[in-house]
Coordinates of C-alpha atoms in Angstrom, one line a residue:
Chain A
M1 CA 0.0 0.0 0.0
K2 CA 2.9 2.3 0.7
Q3 CA 4.0 1.9 -2.9
T4 CA 0.5 2.6 -4.2
L5 CA 0.5 5.8 -2.2
K6 CA 3.9 6.8 -3.7
F7 CA 2.5 6.2 -7.1
L8 CA -0.5 8.5 -6.4
I9 CA 1.7 11.2 -4.9
E10 CA 3.7 11.2 -8.1
T11 CA 0.6 11.4 -10.3
Q12 CA -0.5 14.5 -8.4
R13 CA 1.9 16.4 -10.6
L14 CA -0.4 15.9 -13.5
K15 CA -2.9 18.2 -11.8
E16 CA -0.3 21.0 -11.7
I17 CA 1.6 20.7 -15.0
P18 CA -0.1 22.9 -17.6
R19 CA -0.2 21.5 -21.1
T20 CA 2.8 22.8 -23.0
G21 CA 1.1 23.8 -26.2
W22 CA -1.1 26.3 -24.4
V23 CA 1.9 27.6 -22.3
L24 CA 3.8 28.3 -25.5
M25 CA 0.8 30.2 -26.8
R26 CA 1.0 32.2 -23.6
L27 CA -2.4 31.3 -22.2
E28 CA -3.0 32.2 -18.6
K29 CA -4.0 29.2 -16.4
P30 CA -4.5 26.7 -19.2
E31 CA -5.8 23.2 -18.6
T32 CA -3.5 20.8 -16.8
I33 CA -2.6 17.3 -18.1
A34 CA -5.2 15.8 -15.6
D35 CA -7.9 18.1 -16.9
H36 CA -7.1 17.0 -20.4
I37 CA -7.3 13.3 -19.4
F38 CA -10.7 13.8 -17.9
R39 CA -12.3 14.9 -21.1
V40 CA -10.4 12.5 -23.2
A41 CA -11.9 9.7 -21.1
F42 CA -15.5 11.1 -21.4
E43 CA -15.1 11.6 -25.1
N44 CA -13.9 8.1 -25.6
W45 CA -16.8 6.8 -23.7
L46 CA -19.4 8.8 -25.5
L47 CA -18.0 8.2 -29.0
G48 CA -16.6 4.7 -28.4
R49 CA -19.9 3.2 -27.2
K50 CA -21.5 4.0 -30.6
K51 CA -18.8 1.9 -32.2
N52 CA -19.4 -1.0 -29.8
L53 CA -15.9 -0.7 -28.5
N54 CA -14.9 -1.8 -25.0
V55 CA -15.6 1.3 -23.0
A56 CA -13.8 0.2 -19.8
R57 CA -10.7 -0.4 -21.9
L58 CA -11.1 3.0 -23.6
I59 CA -11.4 4.8 -20.2
Q60 CA -8.3 2.9 -18.9
I61 CA -6.4 3.9 -22.0
S62 CA -7.4 7.5 -21.5
L63 CA -6.3 7.4 -17.9
A64 CA -3.0 5.8 -18.8
H65 CA -2.1 7.7 -22.0
D66 CA -0.4 10.7 -20.4
L67 CA 0.8 9.2 -17.1
C68 CA 4.3 9.1 -18.6
E69 CA 4.2 12.9 -18.5
V70 CA 4.7 12.8 -14.7
Y71 CA 8.5 12.7 -15.4
A72 CA 8.7 13.2 -19.2
G73 CA 6.6 16.4 -19.0
D74 CA 4.1 17.3 -21.7
K75 CA 6.3 17.3 -24.8
T76 CA 4.4 18.6 -27.8
P77 CA 5.8 17.4 -31.2
F78 CA 7.5 20.8 -31.3
F79 CA 9.8 19.9 -28.5
Y80 CA 11.3 17.2 -30.5
W81 CA 11.9 19.7 -33.2
D82 CA 15.2 21.5 -32.9
G83 CA 13.8 24.2 -35.1
L84 CA 11.9 25.6 -32.2
K85 CA 15.0 26.2 -30.2
R86 CA 16.8 27.9 -33.1
E87 CA 13.9 30.1 -34.0
I88 CA 12.7 30.8 -30.5
K89 CA 11.5 34.3 -31.4
E90 CA 9.4 32.7 -34.1
E91 CA 8.0 30.0 -31.8
E92 CA 4.4 31.3 -32.0
K93 CA 4.6 31.4 -35.8
I94 CA 5.9 27.9 -35.8
L95 CA 3.2 26.7 -33.4
L96 CA 0.5 28.1 -35.6
R97 CA 1.3 25.6 -38.3
G98 CA 1.9 21.8 -38.1
V99 CA 5.1 20.0 -37.7
R100 CA 6.7 19.9 -41.1
L101 CA 9.7 17.6 -41.4
S102 CA 11.2 15.0 -43.6
Q103 CA 10.2 11.4 -43.0
K104 CA 13.6 10.6 -41.6
E105 CA 13.4 13.3 -39.0
K106 CA 9.9 12.3 -38.1
I107 CA 11.0 8.8 -37.4
E108 CA 14.0 9.8 -35.4
R109 CA 11.9 12.2 -33.2
S110 CA 9.1 9.7 -32.8
K111 CA 11.6 7.0 -31.6
K112 CA 13.2 9.4 -29.2
K113 CA 9.8 10.5 -27.8
F114 CA 8.6 6.9 -27.4
E115 CA 11.8 5.8 -25.6
N116 CA 11.7 8.8 -23.3
E117 CA 8.1 8.4 -22.4
K118 CA 8.3 4.6 -22.0
N119 CA 11.2 5.0 -19.5
S120 CA 9.3 7.7 -17.7
L121 CA 6.2 5.6 -17.4
L122 CA 8.2 2.5 -16.2
K123 CA 9.8 4.7 -13.6
L124 CA 6.4 5.7 -12.3
L125 CA 5.0 2.2 -12.5
S126 CA 7.9 0.8 -10.6
F127 CA 5.9 1.7 -7.4
L128 CA 3.1 -0.7 -8.3
N129 CA 2.8 -4.4 -8.0
S130 CA 3.3 -6.4 -11.2
K131 CA -0.4 -6.8 -11.9
K132 CA -1.2 -3.1 -11.7
K133 CA 2.0 -2.2 -13.5
N134 CA 1.4 -4.6 -16.4
E135 CA -2.2 -3.5 -16.8
I136 CA -1.4 0.2 -16.9
F137 CA 1.7 -0.3 -19.1
S138 CA -0.3 -2.4 -21.6
R139 CA -3.0 0.2 -21.9
W140 CA -0.4 2.9 -22.5
L141 CA 1.4 0.7 -25.1
D142 CA -2.0 0.0 -26.8
F143 CA -2.5 3.7 -27.2
E144 CA 1.0 4.5 -28.4
K145 CA 1.2 1.6 -30.9
R146 CA -2.5 1.6 -31.7
I147 CA -2.6 -2.2 -31.2
S148 CA -6.3 -2.8 -30.5
K149 CA -9.4 -1.1 -32.0
E150 CA -9.7 0.8 -28.7
G151 CA -6.0 1.9 -28.8
N152 CA -6.4 3.1 -32.3
F153 CA -9.6 4.9 -31.6
A154 CA -8.3 6.5 -28.4
K155 CA -5.3 7.8 -30.2
Q156 CA -7.5 9.7 -32.6
V157 CA -9.9 10.9 -29.9
D158 CA -6.9 12.3 -27.9
R159 CA -6.0 14.4 -30.9
I160 CA -9.6 15.6 -31.5
E161 CA -9.8 16.6 -27.8
T162 CA -6.7 18.8 -28.2
L163 CA -8.2 20.3 -31.4
L164 CA -11.5 21.0 -29.5
Q165 CA -9.7 22.7 -26.7
A166 CA -7.7 24.8 -29.1
I167 CA -10.9 26.0 -30.7
E168 CA -12.4 26.8 -27.3
Y169 CA -9.3 28.8 -26.4
F170 CA -8.6 30.6 -29.7
G171 CA -11.9 30.4 -31.5
P172 CA -12.2 29.4 -35.1
D173 CA -10.0 32.4 -36.0
E174 CA -7.3 31.5 -38.5
I175 CA -4.7 33.8 -37.3
K176 CA -5.0 33.0 -33.6
G177 CA -6.1 29.4 -33.9
G178 CA -3.6 28.6 -36.5
T179 CA -3.6 25.5 -38.7
S180 CA -1.5 23.3 -36.5
W181 CA -4.3 21.7 -34.5
W182 CA -6.3 21.0 -37.7
E183 CA -3.3 19.8 -39.6
L184 CA -2.2 17.3 -36.9
T185 CA -5.7 16.1 -36.5
E186 CA -6.3 15.5 -40.1
E187 CA -3.1 13.5 -40.4
I188 CA -4.2 11.2 -37.7
V189 CA -8.0 10.7 -37.9
D190 CA -9.2 8.0 -40.3
D191 CA -12.0 6.4 -38.5
P192 CA -15.2 7.2 -40.4
F193 CA -17.2 7.9 -37.3
L194 CA -14.6 10.3 -36.0
L195 CA -14.2 11.9 -39.4
E196 CA -17.9 12.6 -39.1
F197 CA -17.3 14.1 -35.7
L198 CA -14.7 16.4 -37.2
K199 CA -17.3 17.6 -39.6
T200 CA -19.7 18.2 -36.7
I201 CA -17.0 20.3 -35.0
Q202 CA -16.5 22.2 -38.3
K203 CA -20.3 22.8 -38.6
K204 CA -20.5 24.1 -35.0
F205 CA -17.6 26.5 -35.2
Y206 CA -17.0 27.3 -38.9
K207 CA -20.6 27.0 -40.1
R208 CA -20.0 26.1 -43.8
V209 CA -19.2 22.5 -44.3
P210 CA -19.4 20.9 -47.8
D211 CA -21.5 17.7 -47.9
Y212 CA -22.5 18.0 -44.3
Q213 CA -24.9 15.3 -43.2
K214 CA -26.5 16.0 -39.8
N215 CA -25.7 13.5 -37.1
K216 CA -27.8 14.3 -34.1
Y217 CA -25.9 11.9 -31.8
L218 CA -22.6 13.6 -32.7
E219 CA -24.0 17.2 -32.5
N220 CA -25.5 16.5 -29.0
S221 CA -22.3 14.7 -27.8
L222 CA -20.3 17.7 -28.9
D223 CA -22.5 20.1 -27.0
F224 CA -22.3 17.9 -23.9
L225 CA -18.5 17.7 -24.1
L226 CA -18.3 21.4 -24.4
K227 CA -20.5 21.8 -21.3
I228 CA -18.4 19.4 -19.2
G229 CA -15.3 21.2 -20.4
K230 CA -16.3 23.8 -17.7
L231 CA -15.1 21.3 -15.1
K232 CA -11.5 21.9 -16.3
R233 CA -11.8 25.5 -15.2
L234 CA -13.8 25.0 -12.0
P235 CA -11.6 25.0 -8.9
R236 CA -12.8 22.8 -6.1
L237 CA -14.7 24.9 -3.6
Y238 CA -13.6 22.9 -0.5
W239 CA -10.0 24.1 -1.0
R240 CA -10.9 27.6 -2.0
L241 CA -12.9 28.1 1.2
R242 CA -9.7 27.1 3.0
G243 CA -7.5 29.5 1.2
V244 CA -5.6 27.1 -1.1
K245 CA -4.1 29.0 -4.0
N246 CA -4.6 27.4 -7.4
P247 CA -6.4 24.3 -6.1
E248 CA -7.2 21.3 -8.1
T249 CA -10.2 21.6 -10.5
V250 CA -13.3 19.4 -10.4
A251 CA -11.9 17.7 -13.5
G252 CA -8.6 17.1 -11.7
H253 CA -10.4 15.5 -8.8
I254 CA -12.3 13.3 -11.2
F255 CA -9.0 12.2 -12.8
T256 CA -7.6 11.2 -9.4
L257 CA -10.8 9.4 -8.3
S258 CA -11.0 7.5 -11.7
L259 CA -7.3 6.5 -11.4
M260 CA -7.9 5.3 -7.8
A261 CA -11.0 3.4 -8.9
W262 CA -8.9 1.6 -11.4
I263 CA -5.9 0.7 -9.3
F264 CA -7.9 -0.1 -6.1
G265 CA -10.6 -1.8 -8.3
I266 CA -8.0 -4.3 -9.5
E267 CA -7.9 -5.7 -6.0
K268 CA -11.7 -6.0 -5.8
S269 CA -12.6 -8.9 -8.0
N270 CA -16.3 -8.8 -6.9
L271 CA -16.7 -5.3 -8.3
N272 CA -17.5 -4.4 -11.9
I273 CA -14.6 -2.2 -13.1
R274 CA -16.5 -0.8 -16.1
K275 CA -19.2 0.5 -13.8
L276 CA -16.6 1.8 -11.3
L277 CA -14.8 3.8 -14.0
K278 CA -17.9 5.3 -15.6
M279 CA -19.3 6.1 -12.2
A280 CA -16.1 7.9 -11.2
L281 CA -16.2 9.9 -14.4
C282 CA -19.8 11.2 -13.8
H283 CA -20.0 11.4 -10.1
E284 CA -19.6 15.1 -10.0
I285 CA -20.6 16.4 -13.4
T286 CA -23.6 18.2 -11.9
A287 CA -21.0 20.8 -10.9
V288 CA -21.3 22.1 -14.5
E289 CA -24.6 23.6 -13.5
T290 CA -24.5 23.9 -9.7
G291 CA -20.8 25.0 -9.4
D292 CA -18.8 23.0 -7.0
T293 CA -20.5 22.5 -3.7
T294 CA -19.5 21.4 -0.2
P295 CA -21.6 20.3 2.8
Y296 CA -20.6 23.6 4.4
D297 CA -22.2 25.9 1.9
R298 CA -25.7 26.0 3.4
I299 CA -24.5 26.7 7.0
L300 CA -21.9 29.2 5.8
R301 CA -24.5 31.3 4.1
S302 CA -26.4 31.9 7.4
R303 CA -23.3 32.0 9.7
S304 CA -20.6 33.6 7.6
N305 CA -19.0 35.4 10.6
E306 CA -18.2 32.0 12.1
K307 CA -16.5 30.7 9.0
E308 CA -13.2 29.6 10.5
K309 CA -14.8 27.8 13.4
I310 CA -17.3 26.0 11.1
L311 CA -14.6 24.9 8.6
A312 CA -12.3 23.5 11.3
R313 CA -14.6 20.7 12.2
M314 CA -16.8 18.3 10.3
L315 CA -20.4 19.4 10.4
R316 CA -22.3 18.1 13.4
L317 CA -26.0 17.7 12.4
S318 CA -28.9 15.7 13.6
A319 CA -30.1 12.8 11.6
K320 CA -33.1 14.8 10.5
E321 CA -31.0 17.7 9.3
K322 CA -28.7 15.3 7.4
R323 CA -31.7 13.7 5.7
K324 CA -33.1 17.1 4.8
N325 CA -29.7 18.4 3.4
F326 CA -29.3 15.2 1.4
W327 CA -32.6 15.4 -0.2
D328 CA -32.3 19.2 -0.9
D329 CA -28.9 18.6 -2.6
Y330 CA -30.2 15.6 -4.4
K331 CA -33.0 17.5 -6.0
I332 CA -30.8 20.4 -7.0
E333 CA -28.2 18.1 -8.5
K334 CA -30.8 15.9 -10.2
R335 CA -32.3 19.0 -11.9
A336 CA -28.8 20.0 -13.0
L337 CA -28.0 16.6 -14.4
K338 CA -31.2 16.5 -16.4
K339 CA -30.3 19.9 -17.9
I340 CA -26.7 18.9 -18.8
T341 CA -27.7 15.6 -20.4
K342 CA -31.0 16.9 -21.8
K343 CA -30.1 16.5 -25.5
L344 CA -28.1 13.2 -25.2
D345 CA -29.9 10.2 -26.6
R346 CA -32.1 8.2 -24.3
E347 CA -29.8 5.3 -23.7
I348 CA -26.7 7.2 -22.6
K349 CA -28.7 9.8 -20.7
K350 CA -30.3 7.0 -18.7
E351 CA -26.9 5.3 -18.2
I352 CA -25.3 8.5 -16.8
F353 CA -28.3 9.3 -14.7
D354 CA -28.4 5.8 -13.2
L355 CA -24.7 5.8 -12.4
W356 CA -25.0 9.2 -10.8
E357 CA -28.1 8.3 -8.8
D358 CA -26.5 5.0 -7.7
Y359 CA -23.5 6.8 -6.5
R360 CA -25.5 9.5 -4.7
K361 CA -27.7 7.0 -2.9
K362 CA -24.8 4.4 -2.5
K363 CA -27.1 1.7 -3.8
S364 CA -24.6 -0.8 -5.4
S365 CA -21.4 -2.2 -4.0
E366 CA -19.5 -0.2 -6.6
A367 CA -21.2 3.0 -5.5
Y368 CA -20.4 2.3 -1.8
F369 CA -16.8 1.5 -2.6
L370 CA -16.4 4.5 -4.8
S371 CA -17.9 6.9 -2.2
Q372 CA -15.3 5.6 0.3
L373 CA -12.6 6.1 -2.3
N374 CA -13.9 9.6 -2.9
T375 CA -13.5 10.4 0.8
V376 CA -10.0 9.1 0.8
A377 CA -9.2 11.0 -2.4
V378 CA -10.3 14.3 -0.8
L379 CA -8.3 13.5 2.4
F380 CA -5.2 12.6 0.3
Q381 CA -5.5 16.0 -1.5
G382 CA -5.9 17.8 1.8
I383 CA -2.7 16.1 3.2
W384 CA -1.0 17.1 -0.1
Y385 CA -1.9 20.8 0.7
K386 CA -0.9 20.4 4.3
K387 CA 2.6 19.3 3.2
R388 CA 2.9 22.7 1.6
D389 CA 1.3 24.8 4.2
E390 CA 1.5 23.5 7.8
N391 CA -1.3 25.8 8.9
F392 CA -3.7 23.8 6.7
S393 CA -5.8 21.6 8.8
T394 CA -6.9 18.1 7.8
F395 CA -8.8 17.5 11.0
S396 CA -12.3 17.6 9.5
L397 CA -11.2 15.4 6.6
W398 CA -9.9 12.8 9.0
E399 CA -13.2 13.0 10.9
W400 CA -15.1 12.4 7.7
A401 CA -12.8 9.5 6.6
L402 CA -12.9 7.7 9.9
E403 CA -16.6 7.7 10.1
S404 CA -17.3 6.7 6.5
I405 CA -14.6 4.2 5.5
E406 CA -14.9 0.5 6.3
D407 CA -13.5 -1.3 3.3
P408 CA -10.4 -3.2 4.4
I409 CA -8.3 -2.2 1.4
I410 CA -9.1 1.5 1.8
L411 CA -8.6 1.3 5.5
R412 CA -5.1 0.0 4.9
F413 CA -4.5 2.9 2.6
L414 CA -5.8 5.2 5.3
E415 CA -3.0 3.9 7.6
E416 CA -0.5 4.8 5.0
L417 CA -1.9 8.3 4.7
K418 CA -1.5 8.7 8.4
E419 CA 2.2 7.8 8.2
Y420 CA 2.6 10.1 5.1
E421 CA 1.1 13.0 7.0
K422 CA 3.3 12.6 10.0
N423 CA 6.6 12.3 8.1
Chain B
M1 CA -18.7 -5.9 -49.0
E2 CA -15.7 -7.2 -47.0
K3 CA -13.4 -4.5 -45.8
K4 CA -9.9 -4.7 -47.5
F5 CA -6.9 -4.0 -45.3
Y6 CA -4.0 -2.6 -47.2
L7 CA -0.6 -3.8 -46.0
T8 CA 3.0 -3.4 -47.0
K9 CA 5.1 -6.5 -47.1
E10 CA 6.8 -5.5 -43.9
G11 CA 3.4 -4.8 -42.2
L12 CA 2.1 -8.2 -43.3
K13 CA 5.2 -9.9 -41.8
K14 CA 4.7 -8.1 -38.5
L15 CA 1.1 -9.1 -38.3
N16 CA 1.8 -12.7 -39.2
K17 CA 4.4 -12.8 -36.5
E18 CA 2.1 -11.2 -33.9
Y19 CA -0.5 -13.8 -34.9
Q20 CA 1.9 -16.7 -34.3
V21 CA 3.1 -15.3 -31.0
L22 CA -0.4 -14.7 -29.7
K23 CA -1.5 -18.1 -30.7
A24 CA 1.4 -19.6 -28.8
L25 CA 0.7 -17.4 -25.9
K26 CA -2.9 -18.5 -25.8
L27 CA -1.9 -22.1 -25.9
S28 CA 0.6 -21.7 -23.0
K29 CA -2.1 -19.9 -21.0
L30 CA -4.6 -22.6 -21.6
K31 CA -2.0 -25.2 -20.4
G32 CA -1.4 -23.0 -17.4
E33 CA 2.2 -22.4 -18.3
G34 CA 4.1 -19.2 -17.9
P35 CA 4.3 -17.0 -21.0
K36 CA 7.7 -18.4 -22.1
V37 CA 7.3 -16.9 -25.5
L38 CA 7.6 -13.4 -23.9
H39 CA 11.0 -14.0 -22.5
S40 CA 12.7 -14.0 -25.9
E41 CA 14.4 -10.6 -26.3
D42 CA 13.4 -10.1 -29.9
V43 CA 9.8 -10.2 -29.0
N44 CA 8.1 -6.9 -29.5
P45 CA 7.0 -5.3 -26.2
E46 CA 3.5 -4.9 -27.7
Y47 CA 2.8 -8.5 -26.7
L48 CA 2.9 -7.4 -23.1
A49 CA -0.5 -5.9 -23.6
F50 CA -1.9 -9.4 -23.8
R51 CA -0.1 -11.0 -20.9
E52 CA -2.8 -10.4 -18.3
D53 CA -5.9 -10.4 -20.4
I54 CA -7.1 -13.6 -22.0
G55 CA -10.3 -11.9 -23.2
F56 CA -8.3 -9.3 -25.0
L57 CA -5.9 -11.9 -26.3
E58 CA -8.8 -13.8 -27.9
T59 CA -10.3 -10.7 -29.4
R60 CA -7.0 -9.7 -31.0
I61 CA -6.4 -13.2 -32.4
A62 CA -9.9 -13.1 -34.0
E63 CA -9.2 -9.7 -35.3
L64 CA -5.8 -10.8 -36.8
E65 CA -7.4 -13.8 -38.4
Y66 CA -9.9 -11.5 -40.1
I67 CA -7.2 -9.1 -41.3
L68 CA -5.1 -12.0 -42.6
K69 CA -8.0 -13.2 -44.6
N70 CA -8.9 -9.8 -46.0
F71 CA -5.7 -8.0 -46.8
E72 CA -4.3 -6.7 -50.0
L73 CA -0.6 -6.1 -50.5
I74 CA 0.5 -2.6 -51.4
K75 CA 2.5 -3.0 -54.6
T76 CA 4.8 -0.6 -56.4
P77 CA 2.8 0.8 -59.4
P78 CA 4.3 0.4 -62.9
K79 CA 6.9 2.9 -63.9
N80 CA 4.6 5.1 -65.9
Q81 CA 2.3 5.5 -62.9
Q82 CA 5.0 6.3 -60.4
N83 CA 4.5 10.0 -60.8
I84 CA 1.1 9.7 -59.2
V85 CA 0.5 9.5 -55.4
N86 CA -0.9 6.1 -54.5
L87 CA -0.7 3.8 -51.5
G88 CA 2.9 3.2 -50.7
A89 CA 4.1 6.5 -52.0
T90 CA 6.4 8.8 -50.0
V91 CA 5.5 12.3 -50.9
T92 CA 7.7 15.3 -50.4
L93 CA 5.7 18.5 -50.1
E94 CA 6.8 22.1 -49.9
D95 CA 4.8 24.8 -48.2
E96 CA 4.6 28.5 -49.1
S97 CA 7.6 29.3 -46.9
G98 CA 9.7 26.6 -48.6
T99 CA 9.6 24.2 -45.6
I100 CA 9.6 20.6 -46.5
N101 CA 7.1 18.1 -45.2
E102 CA 7.0 14.4 -46.0
F103 CA 4.4 11.6 -45.7
T104 CA 4.2 8.0 -46.7
I105 CA 0.7 6.8 -47.6
V106 CA -0.2 3.5 -45.9
G107 CA -3.3 1.5 -45.0
N108 CA -4.9 2.3 -41.6
L109 CA -3.3 -0.6 -39.8
E110 CA 0.2 0.8 -40.4
A111 CA -0.5 4.5 -40.0
N112 CA 1.7 6.3 -37.5
P113 CA 1.6 10.1 -38.2
N114 CA 4.4 10.7 -35.7
E115 CA 6.6 8.8 -38.1
G116 CA 5.1 10.5 -41.1
K117 CA 3.1 7.4 -42.1
I118 CA -0.5 8.5 -42.7
S119 CA -3.6 6.5 -43.5
N120 CA -5.1 6.6 -47.0
D121 CA -8.4 7.3 -45.2
S122 CA -7.2 10.3 -43.3
P123 CA -8.2 13.7 -44.8
V124 CA -4.5 14.5 -45.5
G125 CA -4.0 11.0 -47.1
K126 CA -7.2 11.5 -49.2
A127 CA -6.1 14.9 -50.4
L128 CA -2.8 13.5 -51.6
L129 CA -4.0 10.4 -53.4
G130 CA -4.1 10.7 -57.2
K131 CA -2.0 13.9 -57.3
K132 CA 1.2 14.4 -59.4
V133 CA 4.5 16.2 -59.0
G134 CA 4.2 19.9 -59.5
E135 CA 0.5 20.0 -58.5
E136 CA -0.7 22.3 -55.8
I137 CA -2.9 20.8 -53.1
I138 CA -5.0 22.1 -50.3
I139 CA -4.9 19.6 -47.5
T140 CA -6.5 21.2 -44.5
S141 CA -10.0 22.1 -43.8
P142 CA -11.5 24.3 -42.6
I143 CA -8.3 26.4 -42.5
K144 CA -6.6 26.0 -45.8
V145 CA -2.9 25.0 -46.1
V146 CA -1.4 25.0 -49.6
Y147 CA 1.4 22.6 -50.5
K148 CA 3.2 21.9 -53.7
I149 CA 4.2 18.3 -54.5
K150 CA 8.0 18.2 -55.1
K151 CA 8.7 14.5 -55.2
I152 CA 6.9 11.2 -55.3
K153 CA 8.9 8.1 -54.4
Y154 CA 8.0 4.4 -54.1
Q155 CA 10.2 2.4 -51.8
I156 CA 7.9 -0.2 -50.5
S157 CA 9.3 -2.9 -48.3

């Protein structure tokens, strides 16, 4: 368990490393690698299910595909291009167009990138036992080498997600947006369904598309993905209330919980991993509409002058008050979820709703396990902040964890967290 | 209509080898033996992906069987057609600033844009197919990028 904790500590960096392409374009507070992973996973789920692909595998590939960047950093193709260093003043100009190189140079750079990222990933995975290590490594390899249908699909979706984010940042404007994101995407995407999705993106942002054939599923999926993109920019309120600067985003938290669901789920053979992963992805998407919420919001509104005192402890409420709060929140979130998923087709809308409701009411074993993991993920994040600021108190998070966790595996992890906090 | 998979000779050799290794791996798994086949140093690390996952292993074997029944080898076209971009061609392009960009057109099973190998079904691949040296092409939509074809070379292995 100590090693699993070390692994998770290292992956925390992904919630802080901004994606290089955006930094080079001088964007302020761009998405982090973890934020990116979150939407890649959702995009793979939404689009991959229509192709009858293995969605659990797609989500795992999404979670694994950029783990190597913990040590290797987010290296855009430009970083492997010496031209960027030589022409540093022209970097923006270069960034605005695709990577143009001879085939020989492309092969050399690709090999270098692959080796560098492979070694970085293996270093990270060395903390895990062989079962977890092999599973994560094989998903990464599947993505890099496009071995399975899922690996090949996810590779293309990853590129489309970057394109989508570029359009969201820069708009469809040719000067600012540049050609590079389109160029790189159009080199990689060859799946007919994803090519149709590219046309859907064009239709949405550029209006005129020759031979456009409306695909309602894709149009609605695109709108949904744009909506949940907000979670990449939404800082977690729990940390903001406690004065943490640049706290993790909701998307970042979802990334951590999904990763934990995977690596802890491996040890729970009685649980359905596909359900766990999907549930982790949608457990907090209601925040798109409600903003991030915490159990303290209601009481803080009426007793704002006692903020510090209230935040220092876990909320003490009667059973009646707890029930009332639960149902009030449930209704607000249910309304929000209905709004977010309104246009999605009936089947996926129902699936997302059922997963969310199951989680909220802790109906299934997966939901119960995931809610315990969620508690521990928040505590872990709190300890992470305490390591940086000794005045940060994790007291209320410990109170919460100790009263809600009972799974033996998670309890063992809790023991490790105790040690980690002390040392 | 059955889907055709376009493969280079090298690509076919690789897939055949993968098929043999995976079949051997399946057999050793069924017998409850360790995956001896994976200990050989020349074995591609890609096979690691199948080590833990028998379901995935079986899916991949079935997929490979399907591909190996429905492939078409990419051949070098006759001399008089080698000035036209077709599958297997390595195309040298020049953009407006004089920068060179190169692609080899392959089937989707061998595509790897990081190495400049692009699928004949990708928008860039499609834009290049059928073009000749000296022709100007626009390969990016919706933002247009204009290239001139400088050279077409066939070196299929």
